[in-house]
Amino acid sequence: MVKQLDETRDYLIQRGFENPEIGIVLGTGLGQLVEDIEDAIVAHYNHIPHFPVSTVEFHKGKLIYGTLYGKKVVVMQGRFHHYEGYDFFEITYPIRAMESLGVKKFFISNAAGAINPDFNKGELMILDDHINLQAGSPLAFKEVSLFGERFVDMYQPYDPDLLEAAFKVAKEHHIKLNKGVYAAVIGPQLETRAEYRYLKIIGADAVGMSTVPEVIVANQLKVPVLAISVLTDECDPDNLQPVSVEEIIATANKAEPQMIKLFKELIKII
Ligand code: HPA
């Protein structure tokens, strides 16, 4: 596994992915940020050695290197989900690959349902904690100690300095930024009313199907993480409205400029 990762890194370095400072993961409906990357070098997931083999949906999946607002970045456009049949090691392989290139910070985004009744669809939520309901860990494999600690401390999974910086930027640019706990489920089905009720009781403010495995691995690698959810639907168990994945994507698209603004201004100041 370590040798595989070396081969992945060597390929990317050969392609010109040199010393990126920030690794960015773009969630569902949040791909526009890549338009702003200068001098972009694109590597399709299917061409990167040892990257998980892409499904049809993932033909678009690519890793993009370049300069974003003055910083060298590597961006994942399209991520791998457990519901697509990938295991947790595969889902988080790109995180390990980006770290092996020298990434010093991760910015992760996702689309999530709002559980907290004070949060509205179209708003952003910064993660300050999470609940892993995916019934698995990206650290549960034999060779894990070759990559770092096995018993990773999750005392503070999201970097407090990045959190503070994000609030500062949000205030300056009049972006409504909620803060909360993200619950990660496997999906791909959305939740039942009873499940939303349960999520609320256990302390979740938002629910989605990604991010947590990536954050666990970033913590194993001791790379600070900032994660933002774009809230795409309101999950009130007592007044639940039908929702389709198309609507979720459309709402994510609509809220995307705010997320881009937040990422952009943060990248400038960190
Ligand atoms: N559950 C409910 N609503 C959502 C989700 C989810 O996992 N992701 C985006 N909106």
Coordinates of N, CA, C and O in Angstrom, one line a residue, residues 117 192-194 196-197 200 234-241:
P117 N -33.4 23.1 13.2 CA -34.5 23.9 12.7 C -34.1 25.4 12.5 O -34.9 26.1 11.8
T192 N -35.5 8.6 6.6 CA -36.9 8.6 6.9 C -37.2 9.7 8.0 O -36.2 10.2 8.6
R193 N -38.5 10.0 8.2 CA -38.8 11.0 9.3 C -38.2 10.5 10.6 O -37.7 11.3 11.4
A194 N -38.4 9.2 10.9 CA -37.9 8.7 12.2 C -36.4 8.8 12.3 O -35.8 9.1 13.4
Y196 N -34.6 11.2 10.8 CA -34.3 12.6 11.0 C -34.5 12.9 12.5 O -33.7 13.7 13.1
R197 N -35.6 12.4 13.1 CA -35.9 12.6 14.5 C -34.7 12.1 15.4 O -34.2 12.8 16.3
K200 N -31.6 14.3 15.1 CA -31.8 15.5 15.9 C -31.5 15.2 17.4 O -30.8 15.9 18.1
E234 N -34.3 21.0 4.1 CA -34.6 21.1 5.5 C -35.3 19.8 6.0 O -36.3 19.4 5.4
C235 N -34.7 19.2 6.9 CA -35.1 17.8 7.3 C -35.8 17.8 8.6 O -35.4 17.4 9.7
D236 N -37.0 18.5 8.6 CA -37.9 18.6 9.8 C -38.8 17.4 9.8 O -39.7 17.3 9.0
P237 N -38.6 16.5 10.8 CA -39.4 15.2 10.8 C -40.9 15.5 10.9 O -41.7 14.7 10.5
D238 N -41.3 16.6 11.5 CA -42.7 16.9 11.7 C -43.4 17.6 10.6 O -44.5 17.9 10.6
N239 N -42.5 18.0 9.6 CA -43.1 18.7 8.4 C -42.2 18.4 7.2 O -41.7 19.3 6.5
L240 N -42.0 17.1 7.0 CA -41.1 16.8 5.9 C -41.7 16.9 4.5 O -42.8 16.4 4.3
Q241 N -41.0 17.6 3.6 CA -41.4 17.7 2.3 C -40.7 16.8 1.4 O -39.5 16.5 1.6

